[in-house]
Structure formats: structure tokens, C-alpha cells
């Protein structure tokens, strides 16, 4: 069964949001790399790849439902950040926005009695809980780390241990 027009539109918008997330985290990763935080750059690079995978997941689902994918332009992400604490605060805020967007998409699918979309989106709801939790932990950790260069170096090394799923 094809997607309802409203759901198709919202899914296409979500693809754009996931691709923007990927682009934003890539930009953050580049900033970290040039500021001497290779571990954070790696963490954000893995995150950027995951966001791209999220977009592709939705794209395939739209096709599975015999509906149309329409890609829009991706907004230019920020390239400068005050410091690591500010950067990861922005990661958290961004993930909170994405969670709200997924919830709204789920509600649209629910109103249209679109059960397959709801089942597919449940994966994203679970994923958002995980992503917000991870970002929250990093923000909390950075509060403890403060400005000490040695602690920041250890923090960077810890984040660099991240591998893809
Ligand atoms: Fe795919 Fe982090 O939202």
C-alpha cells in the first residue's frame, strides 16, 4: 500500500533532516580534527556515517511502499565552534530536535492508520533514546573535565575508542 501523501512528505523531510545531521556532524568532526581532538573527530565521523544510514533506511522504506523519494537541498552546517563543551551541547540539542521530528512523523503515520510506517519508525524512536543518552553522557562528562588540557586529552582519547555499530 502506497504511503499517504502527508506521510510521504514527512518521510522525505525526515531524509533531509538525517542528511543534514550527517553533514553537521561531519562539519563538527572536521573542526575537532583541525583543533587537535582526533578522538572527538572520530566519534563524530562515526556519528555522521550513522546519520547517513538513517536517511538511506527511510529512503528504502519509501520505495518498499511504492512511493516517491524526493531529495531536497541540504542546509549548510556551522563550521566554527567555541569549544568542545559548546559543540557537544549542540549535538544534544540537535538530537532532541530530531527526536521531536521522529515523534511528529510517528503521529502523522498513526493518524493515517499506517501501521507499517509506525513499526518502521519504532526503530527510530528507540535509536533516539540511545542517541540522546549518549550525547547527555558526553555533555555531563565535559562538565567534569572542565578546561584542564590533560583531562581534555584523556576525554578525547576515550571518545576515540568509538567504533561503528
Ligand atoms: Fe538519525 Fe541522530 O538522528
Tab-separated table of C-alpha atoms and ligand atoms in Angstrom:
chain	number	residue	atom	x	y	z
A	1	UNK	CA	0.000	0.000	0.000
A	2	UNK	CA	1.375	3.389	-1.051
A	3	UNK	CA	2.160	5.987	1.565
A	4	UNK	CA	-0.430	8.661	2.171
A	5	UNK	CA	0.670	11.997	0.696
A	6	UNK	CA	1.178	13.523	4.151
A	7	UNK	CA	3.313	10.601	5.355
A	8	UNK	CA	5.348	10.545	2.127
A	9	UNK	CA	6.078	14.269	2.506
A	10	UNK	CA	7.066	13.897	6.166
A	11	UNK	CA	9.304	10.884	5.375
A	12	UNK	CA	11.065	12.851	2.639
A	13	UNK	CA	11.562	15.734	5.067
A	14	UNK	CA	12.997	13.293	7.591
A	15	UNK	CA	15.512	12.055	4.989
A	16	UNK	CA	16.657	15.668	4.630
A	17	UNK	CA	16.961	16.065	8.410
A	18	UNK	CA	19.029	12.893	8.714
A	19	UNK	CA	21.296	14.014	5.865
A	20	UNK	CA	21.667	17.423	7.498
A	21	UNK	CA	22.581	15.644	10.767
A	22	UNK	CA	25.235	13.686	8.879
A	23	UNK	CA	26.557	16.908	7.332
A	24	UNK	CA	26.521	18.771	10.665
A	25	UNK	CA	28.440	16.007	12.447
A	26	UNK	CA	30.932	15.854	9.580
A	27	UNK	CA	31.481	19.588	9.966
A	28	UNK	CA	31.915	19.159	13.732
A	29	UNK	CA	34.305	16.270	13.082
A	30	UNK	CA	36.376	18.461	10.751
A	31	UNK	CA	36.509	21.217	13.382
A	32	UNK	CA	37.714	18.721	16.025
A	33	UNK	CA	40.339	17.360	13.653
A	34	UNK	CA	41.762	20.830	12.991
A	35	UNK	CA	41.631	21.796	16.685
A	36	UNK	CA	43.704	18.765	17.721
A	37	UNK	CA	40.970	16.456	19.034
A	38	UNK	CA	41.317	13.346	16.826
A	39	UNK	CA	39.256	11.175	19.197
A	40	UNK	CA	36.258	13.528	19.077
A	41	UNK	CA	36.709	13.800	15.303
A	42	UNK	CA	36.467	10.020	15.073
A	43	UNK	CA	33.378	9.845	17.314
A	44	UNK	CA	31.616	12.481	15.232
A	45	UNK	CA	32.731	10.814	11.990
A	46	UNK	CA	31.108	7.538	13.101
A	47	UNK	CA	28.001	9.507	14.079
A	48	UNK	CA	27.947	11.203	10.676
A	49	UNK	CA	28.034	7.805	8.923
A	50	UNK	CA	25.196	6.521	11.110
A	51	UNK	CA	23.038	9.528	10.232
A	52	UNK	CA	23.618	8.817	6.560
A	53	UNK	CA	22.476	5.237	7.165
A	54	UNK	CA	19.326	6.554	8.853
A	55	UNK	CA	18.495	8.573	5.725
A	56	UNK	CA	19.035	5.515	3.496
A	57	UNK	CA	16.847	3.396	5.777
A	58	UNK	CA	13.919	5.778	5.271
A	59	UNK	CA	14.646	6.073	1.543
A	60	UNK	CA	14.415	2.270	1.145
A	61	UNK	CA	11.217	2.161	3.167
A	62	UNK	CA	9.580	4.770	0.908
A	63	UNK	CA	10.495	2.602	-2.086
A	64	UNK	CA	9.245	-0.557	-0.398
A	65	UNK	CA	5.906	1.205	-0.103
A	66	UNK	CA	5.909	2.024	-3.821
A	67	UNK	CA	6.165	5.735	-3.089
A	68	UNK	CA	8.337	8.607	-4.278
A	69	UNK	CA	11.639	9.786	-2.861
A	70	UNK	CA	12.320	13.466	-3.395
A	71	UNK	CA	15.633	14.835	-2.172
A	72	UNK	CA	15.890	18.492	-1.237
A	73	UNK	CA	18.972	20.700	-0.823
A	74	UNK	CA	20.928	20.161	2.397
A	75	UNK	CA	21.408	23.241	4.570
A	76	UNK	CA	24.973	24.469	5.158
A	77	UNK	CA	26.126	23.376	8.635
A	78	UNK	CA	28.056	25.552	11.091
A	79	UNK	CA	31.822	25.334	10.705
A	80	UNK	CA	33.023	27.128	13.860
A	81	UNK	CA	32.504	26.159	17.490
A	82	UNK	CA	33.532	27.906	20.680
A	83	UNK	CA	34.922	24.807	22.391
A	84	UNK	CA	34.189	21.105	22.894
A	85	UNK	CA	31.563	21.731	25.584
A	86	UNK	CA	29.640	24.071	23.307
A	87	UNK	CA	29.947	21.656	20.383
A	88	UNK	CA	28.573	18.673	22.314
A	89	UNK	CA	25.796	20.807	23.802
A	90	UNK	CA	24.782	21.487	20.218
A	91	UNK	CA	24.905	17.751	19.443
A	92	UNK	CA	22.491	17.141	22.319
A	93	UNK	CA	20.159	19.967	21.272
A	94	UNK	CA	20.214	18.699	17.702
A	95	UNK	CA	19.319	15.155	18.755
A	96	UNK	CA	16.450	16.486	20.864
A	97	UNK	CA	15.115	18.249	17.748
A	98	UNK	CA	15.455	15.066	15.697
A	99	UNK	CA	13.565	13.113	18.393
A	100	UNK	CA	10.722	15.644	18.217
A	101	UNK	CA	10.656	15.313	14.450
A	102	UNK	CA	10.500	11.491	14.614
A	103	UNK	CA	7.667	11.722	17.161
A	104	UNK	CA	5.748	14.063	14.891
A	105	UNK	CA	6.302	11.727	11.921
A	106	UNK	CA	5.041	8.821	14.023
A	107	UNK	CA	1.924	10.796	14.925
A	108	UNK	CA	1.273	11.522	11.232
A	109	UNK	CA	1.544	7.792	10.451
A	110	UNK	CA	-0.719	6.989	13.411
A	111	UNK	CA	-3.424	9.418	12.307
A	112	UNK	CA	-3.413	7.803	8.865
A	113	UNK	CA	-3.691	4.283	10.390
A	114	UNK	CA	-0.393	3.493	8.650
A	115	UNK	CA	0.785	0.540	10.758
A	116	UNK	CA	3.845	-0.474	8.676
A	117	UNK	CA	5.257	3.069	8.965
A	118	UNK	CA	4.654	3.022	12.713
A	119	UNK	CA	6.552	-0.268	13.015
A	120	UNK	CA	9.451	1.072	10.935
A	121	UNK	CA	9.542	4.281	12.983
A	122	UNK	CA	9.672	2.396	16.266
A	123	UNK	CA	13.293	1.568	15.396
A	124	UNK	CA	13.992	5.309	15.131
A	125	UNK	CA	12.242	6.060	18.418
A	126	UNK	CA	14.471	3.519	20.188
A	127	UNK	CA	17.536	4.880	18.380
A	128	UNK	CA	16.739	8.445	19.500
A	129	UNK	CA	16.595	7.369	23.153
A	130	UNK	CA	20.095	5.919	22.713
A	131	UNK	CA	21.424	8.965	20.859
A	132	UNK	CA	20.111	11.444	23.421
A	133	UNK	CA	21.523	9.295	26.227
A	134	UNK	CA	24.976	9.194	24.576
A	135	UNK	CA	25.017	12.954	23.962
A	136	UNK	CA	23.840	13.622	27.535
A	137	UNK	CA	26.623	11.472	28.967
A	138	UNK	CA	29.241	13.344	26.939
A	139	UNK	CA	27.852	16.749	27.991
A	140	UNK	CA	27.952	15.628	31.660
A	141	UNK	CA	31.455	14.249	31.295
A	142	UNK	CA	32.681	17.513	29.776
A	143	UNK	CA	31.277	19.453	32.746
A	144	UNK	CA	33.534	17.371	34.996
A	145	UNK	CA	36.520	17.653	32.658
A	146	UNK	CA	36.405	21.460	32.565
A	147	UNK	CA	39.282	23.295	30.881
A	148	UNK	CA	42.204	21.174	32.038
A	149	UNK	CA	44.284	20.242	28.944
A	150	UNK	CA	45.303	16.870	30.428
A	151	UNK	CA	41.690	15.932	31.227
A	152	UNK	CA	40.584	17.091	27.763
A	153	UNK	CA	43.283	14.908	26.218
A	154	UNK	CA	42.042	11.895	28.196
A	155	UNK	CA	38.453	12.695	27.260
A	156	UNK	CA	39.457	12.876	23.603
A	157	UNK	CA	41.183	9.508	23.828
A	158	UNK	CA	38.064	7.977	25.405
A	159	UNK	CA	35.819	9.217	22.592
A	160	UNK	CA	38.284	7.929	20.019
A	161	UNK	CA	37.569	4.374	21.183
A	162	UNK	CA	34.159	4.502	19.464
A	163	UNK	CA	33.653	2.100	16.587
A	164	UNK	CA	30.675	1.818	14.255
A	165	UNK	CA	27.706	-0.425	15.116
B	1	LIG	FE1	19.353	9.958	12.992
B	1	LIG	FE2	20.782	11.227	15.377
B	1	LIG	O1	19.248	11.089	14.379
